[in-house]
Amino acid sequence: MSNAEALRTDAWRVCQAALASVEPGRCVLRALKEMDLPGGRVWVVGMGKASARMAAACEQFFGERVAGGLVVTADGCAVPTSKVTVAEAGHPVPDERGMAAAGELAALAERTAEDDVLIVVISGGGSALAPLPSTGLDLTDIRKTASLLLRSGATVREMNAVRKHVEELKGGGLARRARAGHVESLILSDVVGDQVEAIASGPTAADSTTFRDAWEVLVGYGLEERVPPRVREHLRRGLAGEIRETVKVGDRTLQRVRHMIVGSGAEAASAAAQAAEELGYRALVLASTVEGEAREVGRVCAAVAQELSQRGRPVPPPAMIVLAGETTVTVHGGGRGGRNQELALSAALGIEGVDGALVCALGTDGRDGPTDAAGAMVDGRSTERMRAGGVEPRAALAENDAYPALQVAGDLLFTGPTGTNVADLYLIVAGREER
Amino acid sequence: MSNAEALRTDAWRVCQAALASVEPGRCVLRALKEMDLPGGRVWVVGMGKASARMAAACEQFFGERVAGGLVVTADGCAVPTSKVTVAEAGHPVPDERGMAAAGELAALAERTAEDDVLIVVISGGGSALAPLPSTGLDLTDIRKTASLLLRSGATVREMNAVRKHVEELKGGGLARRARAGHVESLILSDVVGDQVEAIASGPTAADSTTFRDAWEVLVGYGLEERVPPRVREHLRRGLAGEIRETVKVGDRTLQRVRHMIVGSGAEAASAAAQAAEELGYRALVLASTVEGEAREVGRVCAAVAQELSQRGRPVPPPAMIVLAGETTVTVHGGGRGGRNQELALSAALGIEGVDGALVCALGTDGRDGPTDAAGAMVDGRSTERMRAGGVEPRAALAENDAYPALQVAGDLLFTGPTGTNVADLYLIVAGREER
């Protein structure tokens, strides 16, 4: 095995260790073991792509104490459970199944008793999976509004401000309905920065936005006359104080609620660094909230790889620098790829000819963009392999066509669906012997 | 003094230490003291904005051994020397003064003797300052060709490939003319990656490009029929082998030549890290070849600042992470600013509300873009100060209008002309007490 291969093997082992550390069941068990929990019956509710796995882990931990529960997950994300019902629903477009399940979630929360423990398992995708329209609105109103906002270019925070004010479970709504004296919110975060109120639109979290904010978002994008009339009327009544606001910081309902981020990109990054150290690398976690245009972040990663390999800074090789985050791709071309592939292709150009350097970008859900790859791992010879395979890497990058370029270079990473979804993971690696 | 002010003061001291470390005279003296130099007469030639300062340092070091010399610098960059003549010439557009000086440089190199030492001082700007058209071409041909390439969007490497094949001093041409048995090339690098052949088009360096490459650049940009006919004819003769190629790796002429990068962004970064440590910070140099879109690099810097401040990674505060490089700005708006100001404004948005964090971006020549500022230093309250001053930071960024935003926030940095020019410097700082 050449040094280059050994480096790849190590990086891949580090990726796998990072993925294992954010497996939803493992995250929940790790958290529950460290928590100081009261006795009493346990109910498990929740929503999100990982919610079934999280619920199963709760059953494993609490055993006979689990009285029942319901989680809503995406099609194909169910796993076997014993007492907690798993409902599948539409994602990313909310559907009737999700609405029905959301209604049951609300009812279940209301049926809990003061001396019960309500465990709420929350993960990415939960926003779309459990839509419960406010009184007077229906699913079509919700979908239409969401679709208008999406096409307008509204930010996630802006979309959430509106969603929290036209739906019932979001913005702390689920917590408010619970009678249980203890509400433990276990959150697998797919949001950069891990803001609790942003993940699945914060069903158990204080909402920092108001009816006023929701309205101003619509006005800001010129949508106030384009949303369904019932939505407009609902928000107007909210503005007039005729409808109760979402749960706010300091609200008494939150006194019973604890939030715990059980897994996140920061967690995956820590696990990656630990695994790298076990393999004999000097490891540093550099950042866990990386955002920005994928190709530009890739260039910065390449500069760090160069410094490691060529100057032995900030630590001498063998070294691994770990980052986590979520980049974006501004699409100019009609190619195939994903944000991690694009980051990797750009990094490949940045480390062209550098020996013993590696940059890896991995989507923790195993699916990078609309492709079957999870990401890619590039080295100083990647561009050479691309050209040998008939692909000009700069042209591929210009066309957002990273997949075929990385494919001919043998640089794509495949994990299959991982069952988890936190931030993306980036590794910058410099090997020992090829300096 | 508040903690925030103390942090700024420290960062500013670090900037000043970094600038001092790459002062051209100091760089040259540091290098000469460490070199193993033969005896004999010393001649000093060179080109670039810092070449006069570098020549003065040579005179200081060699004293009476200096027989004479000539350096070409930009208007306003001359400093007093005793035996070395300082010529001023046009920059960035080459002029007659530069051409005359380039001719004298060539003649002077040819007059040196086998037992002489020829010191060649090279810095940024040298390419435009010393144009010596190849036989049969004139200054107008050179200017026209450069101007066409510039407007076509050619990369610096592509422009250099052409320039080296239509001019006489570039691509090792100056070294080839020298009779001196020892040619010591002292280079202050303004080029990311410090490739010797790229700085001032490598007057003493092996050229990795050929007449073929030069021709293909013209063809690639559709300029082969638009360049002056004499340029076309010159390159065609070169292609046909009728004109000698530039100096190539392994050429005997280079056996007498040594290159030393006496100052660069990497050097400035090292000095910054050392100064930070002396102030009690944990310091890491992360990268010295950063490139990319300024605002995106700013976002990455902000993510690193967050990690430092909020998670104490990769090292616990007080900490300073140092980078060097040169970003680019894709202009969308009609505002005022420079690449360092734009990076800083973007970082300000990324560290909004984060206490005890600071991001600083500084152009080492003291002039960031077409403004009087050298860069800027932002913290978690910068955006608040901008808004209080009536500037919406996101709108300012969208308009490439960083200067006024940073100005109202009191975040601009002013150094005046520093006399040096290496890469830009970026500091990411987290303070101790405000965590």
Short mmCIF file of N, CA, C and O in Angstrom, two decimals, chain A residues 139-241:
data_model
loop_
_atom_site.label_atom_id
_atom_site.label_comp_id
_atom_site.label_asym_id
_atom_site.label_seq_id
_atom_site.Cartn_x
_atom_site.Cartn_y
_atom_site.Cartn_z
N LEU A 139 -53.92 22.31 5.04
CA LEU A 139 -52.61 21.91 4.54
C LEU A 139 -52.23 22.66 3.26
O LEU A 139 -51.07 23.01 3.05
N THR A 140 -53.21 22.91 2.43
CA THR A 140 -52.94 23.62 1.18
C THR A 140 -52.41 25.02 1.47
O THR A 140 -51.48 25.50 0.79
N ASP A 141 -52.99 25.68 2.47
CA ASP A 141 -52.51 27.02 2.85
C ASP A 141 -51.03 26.96 3.26
O ASP A 141 -50.23 27.81 2.86
N ILE A 142 -50.72 25.96 4.06
CA ILE A 142 -49.35 25.80 4.56
C ILE A 142 -48.38 25.56 3.39
O ILE A 142 -47.31 26.17 3.30
N ARG A 143 -48.79 24.64 2.51
CA ARG A 143 -47.91 24.28 1.40
C ARG A 143 -47.71 25.43 0.44
O ARG A 143 -46.62 25.69 -0.03
N LYS A 144 -48.80 26.11 0.16
CA LYS A 144 -48.73 27.23 -0.77
C LYS A 144 -47.80 28.32 -0.22
O LYS A 144 -46.95 28.86 -0.94
N THR A 145 -47.93 28.62 1.05
CA THR A 145 -47.12 29.66 1.68
C THR A 145 -45.64 29.27 1.67
O THR A 145 -44.76 30.07 1.32
N ALA A 146 -45.40 28.00 2.04
CA ALA A 146 -44.01 27.53 2.07
C ALA A 146 -43.39 27.59 0.68
O ALA A 146 -42.24 28.00 0.51
N SER A 147 -44.16 27.19 -0.29
CA SER A 147 -43.67 27.15 -1.66
C SER A 147 -43.34 28.56 -2.18
O SER A 147 -42.31 28.79 -2.82
N LEU A 148 -44.21 29.53 -1.86
CA LEU A 148 -43.95 30.92 -2.26
C LEU A 148 -42.67 31.44 -1.63
O LEU A 148 -41.84 32.09 -2.29
N LEU A 149 -42.50 31.15 -0.34
CA LEU A 149 -41.31 31.64 0.37
C LEU A 149 -40.05 31.01 -0.21
O LEU A 149 -39.03 31.68 -0.39
N LEU A 150 -40.14 29.72 -0.48
CA LEU A 150 -38.99 28.99 -1.00
C LEU A 150 -38.53 29.61 -2.31
O LEU A 150 -37.35 29.89 -2.52
N ARG A 151 -39.49 29.88 -3.19
CA ARG A 151 -39.14 30.43 -4.51
C ARG A 151 -38.69 31.89 -4.44
O ARG A 151 -38.02 32.39 -5.33
N SER A 152 -39.07 32.57 -3.34
CA SER A 152 -38.71 33.99 -3.22
C SER A 152 -37.26 34.19 -2.79
O SER A 152 -36.74 35.29 -2.86
N GLY A 153 -36.62 33.09 -2.32
CA GLY A 153 -35.25 33.23 -1.84
C GLY A 153 -35.16 33.60 -0.37
O GLY A 153 -34.12 34.05 0.10
N ALA A 154 -36.25 33.42 0.37
CA ALA A 154 -36.23 33.70 1.80
C ALA A 154 -35.22 32.79 2.49
O ALA A 154 -34.99 31.68 2.07
N THR A 155 -34.61 33.30 3.57
CA THR A 155 -33.67 32.49 4.33
C THR A 155 -34.47 31.50 5.19
O THR A 155 -35.68 31.64 5.38
N VAL A 156 -33.76 30.50 5.71
CA VAL A 156 -34.42 29.50 6.56
C VAL A 156 -35.05 30.18 7.77
O VAL A 156 -36.18 29.87 8.17
N ARG A 157 -34.33 31.14 8.35
CA ARG A 157 -34.86 31.83 9.51
C ARG A 157 -36.15 32.58 9.17
O ARG A 157 -37.11 32.57 9.93
N GLU A 158 -36.17 33.18 8.01
CA GLU A 158 -37.38 33.90 7.58
C GLU A 158 -38.54 32.93 7.34
O GLU A 158 -39.68 33.18 7.75
N MET A 159 -38.24 31.83 6.66
CA MET A 159 -39.29 30.83 6.43
C MET A 159 -39.83 30.31 7.75
O MET A 159 -41.04 30.13 7.92
N ASN A 160 -38.92 30.07 8.69
CA ASN A 160 -39.35 29.55 9.99
C ASN A 160 -40.22 30.56 10.73
O ASN A 160 -41.16 30.17 11.42
N ALA A 161 -39.90 31.84 10.62
CA ALA A 161 -40.70 32.87 11.29
C ALA A 161 -42.16 32.76 10.85
O ALA A 161 -43.09 32.86 11.65
N VAL A 162 -42.35 32.53 9.55
CA VAL A 162 -43.72 32.41 9.04
C VAL A 162 -44.33 31.08 9.48
O VAL A 162 -45.44 31.04 10.02
N ARG A 163 -43.61 29.99 9.25
CA ARG A 163 -44.15 28.67 9.58
C ARG A 163 -44.59 28.58 11.03
O ARG A 163 -45.61 27.99 11.36
N LYS A 164 -43.78 29.16 11.93
CA LYS A 164 -44.11 29.09 13.35
C LYS A 164 -45.41 29.82 13.68
O LYS A 164 -46.03 29.55 14.70
N HIS A 165 -45.81 30.74 12.76
CA HIS A 165 -47.01 31.53 13.05
C HIS A 165 -48.23 31.11 12.22
O HIS A 165 -49.25 31.78 12.27
N VAL A 166 -48.08 30.02 11.50
CA VAL A 166 -49.28 29.48 10.81
C VAL A 166 -49.47 28.01 11.16
O VAL A 166 -50.37 27.36 10.65
N GLU A 167 -48.57 27.48 12.01
CA GLU A 167 -48.71 26.09 12.43
C GLU A 167 -48.70 26.01 13.95
O GLU A 167 -48.23 26.91 14.63
N GLU A 168 -49.15 24.87 14.46
CA GLU A 168 -49.39 24.75 15.89
C GLU A 168 -48.28 24.08 16.69
O GLU A 168 -48.13 24.34 17.87
N LEU A 169 -47.52 23.17 16.09
CA LEU A 169 -46.51 22.45 16.88
C LEU A 169 -45.18 23.18 16.93
O LEU A 169 -44.36 22.92 17.81
N LYS A 170 -44.96 24.07 15.97
CA LYS A 170 -43.67 24.75 15.89
C LYS A 170 -43.60 25.90 16.90
O LYS A 170 -44.60 26.24 17.52
N GLY A 171 -42.40 26.47 17.04
CA GLY A 171 -42.25 27.63 17.94
C GLY A 171 -42.67 27.32 19.36
O GLY A 171 -43.31 28.14 20.03
N GLY A 172 -42.34 26.12 19.84
CA GLY A 172 -42.68 25.75 21.22
C GLY A 172 -44.06 25.17 21.39
O GLY A 172 -44.47 24.83 22.52
N GLY A 173 -44.84 25.05 20.30
CA GLY A 173 -46.23 24.61 20.38
C GLY A 173 -46.39 23.21 20.96
O GLY A 173 -47.35 22.94 21.71
N LEU A 174 -45.49 22.32 20.64
CA LEU A 174 -45.60 20.95 21.16
C LEU A 174 -45.37 20.95 22.68
O LEU A 174 -46.12 20.31 23.44
N ALA A 175 -44.35 21.68 23.10
CA ALA A 175 -44.06 21.75 24.54
C ALA A 175 -45.24 22.34 25.31
O ALA A 175 -45.59 21.89 26.39
N ARG A 176 -45.86 23.37 24.73
CA ARG A 176 -46.97 24.03 25.41
C ARG A 176 -48.15 23.08 25.65
O ARG A 176 -48.86 23.20 26.63
N ARG A 177 -48.33 22.14 24.70
CA ARG A 177 -49.45 21.21 24.83
C ARG A 177 -49.20 20.11 25.86
O ARG A 177 -50.13 19.47 26.34
N ALA A 178 -47.95 19.88 26.18
CA ALA A 178 -47.63 18.74 27.05
C ALA A 178 -48.02 19.02 28.50
O ALA A 178 -47.76 20.11 29.02
N ARG A 179 -48.65 18.04 29.13
CA ARG A 179 -48.97 18.16 30.54
C ARG A 179 -47.84 17.59 31.41
O ARG A 179 -47.82 17.81 32.61
N ALA A 180 -46.97 16.81 30.80
CA ALA A 180 -45.91 16.14 31.55
C ALA A 180 -45.08 17.15 32.33
O ALA A 180 -44.80 18.25 31.84
N GLY A 181 -44.68 16.74 33.54
CA GLY A 181 -43.90 17.64 34.38
C GLY A 181 -42.46 17.77 33.93
O GLY A 181 -41.76 18.71 34.30
N HIS A 182 -42.02 16.82 33.14
CA HIS A 182 -40.65 16.86 32.61
C HIS A 182 -40.67 16.63 31.11
O HIS A 182 -41.15 15.60 30.66
N VAL A 183 -40.20 17.60 30.39
CA VAL A 183 -40.09 17.46 28.93
C VAL A 183 -38.61 17.51 28.58
O VAL A 183 -37.93 18.51 28.85
N GLU A 184 -38.12 16.41 28.04
CA GLU A 184 -36.71 16.34 27.68
C GLU A 184 -36.60 16.30 26.16
O GLU A 184 -37.02 15.36 25.51
N SER A 185 -36.03 17.33 25.64
CA SER A 185 -35.94 17.46 24.19
C SER A 185 -34.54 17.01 23.76
O SER A 185 -33.55 17.63 24.13
N LEU A 186 -34.47 15.93 23.01
CA LEU A 186 -33.19 15.40 22.54
C LEU A 186 -33.06 15.72 21.05
O LEU A 186 -33.88 15.27 20.24
N ILE A 187 -32.06 16.48 20.73
CA ILE A 187 -32.02 17.06 19.39
C ILE A 187 -30.77 16.64 18.64
O ILE A 187 -29.64 16.81 19.11
N LEU A 188 -30.99 16.07 17.46
CA LEU A 188 -29.88 15.79 16.55
C LEU A 188 -29.86 16.96 15.57
O LEU A 188 -30.79 17.14 14.79
N SER A 189 -28.80 17.75 15.64
CA SER A 189 -28.82 19.03 14.92
C SER A 189 -28.25 18.94 13.51
O SER A 189 -27.12 18.52 13.31
N ASP A 190 -29.04 19.37 12.54
CA ASP A 190 -28.53 19.49 11.18
C ASP A 190 -28.37 20.96 10.80
O ASP A 190 -28.22 21.30 9.63
N VAL A 191 -28.41 21.83 11.82
CA VAL A 191 -28.37 23.27 11.56
C VAL A 191 -27.02 23.82 12.02
O VAL A 191 -26.59 23.57 13.14
N VAL A 192 -26.37 24.53 11.15
CA VAL A 192 -25.09 25.14 11.50
C VAL A 192 -25.31 26.09 12.68
O VAL A 192 -26.16 26.98 12.60
N GLY A 193 -24.58 25.88 13.75
CA GLY A 193 -24.73 26.72 14.93
C GLY A 193 -25.64 26.11 15.98
O GLY A 193 -25.69 26.58 17.11
N ASP A 194 -26.38 25.05 15.59
CA ASP A 194 -27.21 24.29 16.53
C ASP A 194 -28.23 25.13 17.30
O ASP A 194 -28.53 24.85 18.46
N GLN A 195 -28.81 26.17 16.67
CA GLN A 195 -29.85 26.92 17.37
C GLN A 195 -31.07 26.02 17.54
O GLN A 195 -31.66 25.58 16.56
N VAL A 196 -31.44 25.82 18.81
CA VAL A 196 -32.52 24.88 19.12
C VAL A 196 -33.83 25.29 18.44
O VAL A 196 -34.60 24.46 17.98
N GLU A 197 -34.08 26.58 18.35
CA GLU A 197 -35.35 27.00 17.77
C GLU A 197 -35.40 26.84 16.25
O GLU A 197 -36.45 26.95 15.64
N ALA A 198 -34.25 26.56 15.65
CA ALA A 198 -34.22 26.42 14.19
C ALA A 198 -34.41 24.97 13.75
O ALA A 198 -34.88 24.71 12.65
N ILE A 199 -34.05 24.03 14.60
CA ILE A 199 -34.10 22.63 14.20
C ILE A 199 -35.54 22.13 14.26
O ILE A 199 -36.19 22.18 15.30
N ALA A 200 -36.06 21.68 13.12
CA ALA A 200 -37.46 21.29 12.99
C ALA A 200 -38.41 22.41 13.45
O ALA A 200 -39.49 22.15 13.95
N SER A 201 -38.00 23.64 13.27
CA SER A 201 -38.76 24.83 13.68
C SER A 201 -39.07 24.85 15.17
O SER A 201 -40.05 25.46 15.61
N GLY A 202 -38.24 24.22 15.95
CA GLY A 202 -38.29 24.35 17.41
C GLY A 202 -39.60 24.00 18.10
O GLY A 202 -40.18 24.86 18.77
N PRO A 203 -40.08 22.76 18.02
CA PRO A 203 -41.36 22.41 18.64
C PRO A 203 -41.37 22.52 20.16
O PRO A 203 -42.43 22.65 20.76
N THR A 204 -40.19 22.54 20.77
CA THR A 204 -40.14 22.66 22.24
C THR A 204 -39.33 23.88 22.67
O THR A 204 -38.98 24.01 23.85
N ALA A 205 -39.04 24.78 21.72
CA ALA A 205 -38.11 25.88 22.01
C ALA A 205 -38.80 27.23 21.99
O ALA A 205 -39.81 27.42 21.31
N ALA A 206 -38.25 28.17 22.74
CA ALA A 206 -38.75 29.54 22.69
C ALA A 206 -38.51 30.10 21.29
O ALA A 206 -37.49 29.83 20.67
N ASP A 207 -39.48 30.87 20.84
CA ASP A 207 -39.42 31.44 19.50
C ASP A 207 -38.98 32.89 19.60
O ASP A 207 -39.61 33.68 20.31
N SER A 208 -37.93 33.25 18.89
CA SER A 208 -37.47 34.65 18.96
C SER A 208 -38.18 35.52 17.93
O SER A 208 -37.89 36.69 17.82
N THR A 209 -39.10 34.94 17.17
CA THR A 209 -39.82 35.72 16.16
C THR A 209 -41.29 35.89 16.56
O THR A 209 -41.80 35.14 17.39
N THR A 210 -41.92 36.88 15.96
CA THR A 210 -43.30 37.23 16.32
C THR A 210 -44.18 37.27 15.08
O THR A 210 -43.70 37.15 13.95
N PHE A 211 -45.50 37.43 15.30
CA PHE A 211 -46.42 37.64 14.18
C PHE A 211 -45.95 38.82 13.33
O PHE A 211 -46.04 38.80 12.11
N ARG A 212 -45.41 39.83 14.00
CA ARG A 212 -44.90 41.01 13.29
C ARG A 212 -43.77 40.61 12.33
O ARG A 212 -43.77 40.99 11.16
N ASP A 213 -42.83 39.79 12.83
CA ASP A 213 -41.73 39.33 11.98
C ASP A 213 -42.26 38.52 10.79
O ASP A 213 -41.81 38.69 9.66
N ALA A 214 -43.22 37.62 11.08
CA ALA A 214 -43.77 36.77 10.02
C ALA A 214 -44.38 37.64 8.93
O ALA A 214 -44.16 37.43 7.74
N TRP A 215 -45.13 38.62 9.36
CA TRP A 215 -45.80 39.52 8.41
C TRP A 215 -44.76 40.29 7.59
O TRP A 215 -44.87 40.44 6.38
N GLU A 216 -43.74 40.77 8.28
CA GLU A 216 -42.73 41.57 7.58
C GLU A 216 -41.93 40.74 6.57
O GLU A 216 -41.46 41.27 5.56
N VAL A 217 -41.78 39.46 6.85
CA VAL A 217 -41.13 38.59 5.87
C VAL A 217 -41.97 38.55 4.59
O VAL A 217 -41.47 38.73 3.48
N LEU A 218 -43.27 38.35 4.76
CA LEU A 218 -44.15 38.32 3.58
C LEU A 218 -44.09 39.64 2.82
O LEU A 218 -43.94 39.67 1.59
N VAL A 219 -44.16 40.73 3.55
CA VAL A 219 -44.12 42.05 2.92
C VAL A 219 -42.76 42.24 2.22
O VAL A 219 -42.69 42.72 1.08
N GLY A 220 -41.71 41.83 2.91
CA GLY A 220 -40.35 42.00 2.38
C GLY A 220 -40.16 41.32 1.03
O GLY A 220 -39.41 41.81 0.19
N TYR A 221 -40.82 40.21 0.84
CA TYR A 221 -40.69 39.49 -0.44
C TYR A 221 -41.90 39.75 -1.35
O TYR A 221 -42.07 39.06 -2.36
N GLY A 222 -42.71 40.72 -0.97
CA GLY A 222 -43.86 41.07 -1.81
C GLY A 222 -44.89 39.95 -1.91
O GLY A 222 -45.54 39.77 -2.93
N LEU A 223 -45.02 39.17 -0.84
CA LEU A 223 -45.92 38.02 -0.89
C LEU A 223 -47.21 38.23 -0.12
O LEU A 223 -48.07 37.35 -0.09
N GLU A 224 -47.38 39.43 0.50
CA GLU A 224 -48.52 39.58 1.40
C GLU A 224 -49.86 39.47 0.67
O GLU A 224 -50.86 39.08 1.26
N GLU A 225 -49.86 39.78 -0.62
CA GLU A 225 -51.11 39.64 -1.38
C GLU A 225 -51.17 38.32 -2.15
O GLU A 225 -52.17 37.99 -2.77
N ARG A 226 -50.06 37.58 -2.14
CA ARG A 226 -50.01 36.35 -2.93
C ARG A 226 -50.25 35.10 -2.10
O ARG A 226 -50.57 34.05 -2.64
N VAL A 227 -50.06 35.21 -0.78
CA VAL A 227 -50.35 34.04 0.05
C VAL A 227 -51.87 33.82 0.09
O VAL A 227 -52.63 34.75 -0.19
N PRO A 228 -52.30 32.60 0.42
CA PRO A 228 -53.75 32.36 0.50
C PRO A 228 -54.41 33.37 1.45
O PRO A 228 -53.84 33.71 2.49
N PRO A 229 -55.60 33.85 1.10
CA PRO A 229 -56.29 34.87 1.90
C PRO A 229 -56.42 34.47 3.37
O PRO A 229 -56.30 35.31 4.26
N ARG A 230 -56.63 33.18 3.61
CA ARG A 230 -56.78 32.74 5.00
C ARG A 230 -55.48 32.91 5.79
O ARG A 230 -55.50 33.19 6.98
N VAL A 231 -54.35 32.74 5.11
CA VAL A 231 -53.06 32.93 5.78
C VAL A 231 -52.88 34.40 6.12
O VAL A 231 -52.48 34.78 7.23
N ARG A 232 -53.21 35.24 5.14
CA ARG A 232 -53.11 36.70 5.36
C ARG A 232 -53.99 37.11 6.54
O ARG A 232 -53.55 37.82 7.44
N GLU A 233 -55.22 36.62 6.54
CA GLU A 233 -56.16 36.96 7.60
C GLU A 233 -55.67 36.46 8.96
O GLU A 233 -55.74 37.17 9.97
N HIS A 234 -55.11 35.25 8.95
CA HIS A 234 -54.60 34.66 10.19
C HIS A 234 -53.48 35.53 10.78
O HIS A 234 -53.48 35.84 11.97
N LEU A 235 -52.55 35.92 9.92
CA LEU A 235 -51.43 36.74 10.39
C LEU A 235 -51.93 38.10 10.86
O LEU A 235 -51.44 38.65 11.85
N ARG A 236 -52.92 38.66 10.16
CA ARG A 236 -53.47 39.95 10.57
C ARG A 236 -54.11 39.86 11.95
O ARG A 236 -53.96 40.75 12.78
N ARG A 237 -54.81 38.76 12.17
CA ARG A 237 -55.42 38.58 13.50
C ARG A 237 -54.32 38.41 14.55
O ARG A 237 -54.45 38.90 15.67
N GLY A 238 -53.27 37.73 14.17
CA GLY A 238 -52.14 37.58 15.10
C GLY A 238 -51.54 38.93 15.44
O GLY A 238 -51.26 39.24 16.60
N LEU A 239 -51.36 39.77 14.40
CA LEU A 239 -50.82 41.12 14.60
C LEU A 239 -51.71 41.93 15.52
O LEU A 239 -51.24 42.74 16.32
N ALA A 240 -53.02 41.69 15.42
CA ALA A 240 -53.99 42.44 16.22
C ALA A 240 -54.09 41.89 17.64
O ALA A 240 -54.88 42.39 18.45
N GLY A 241 -53.33 40.84 17.92
CA GLY A 241 -53.36 40.28 19.27
C GLY A 241 -54.52 39.34 19.51
O GLY A 241 -54.81 38.96 20.64
#
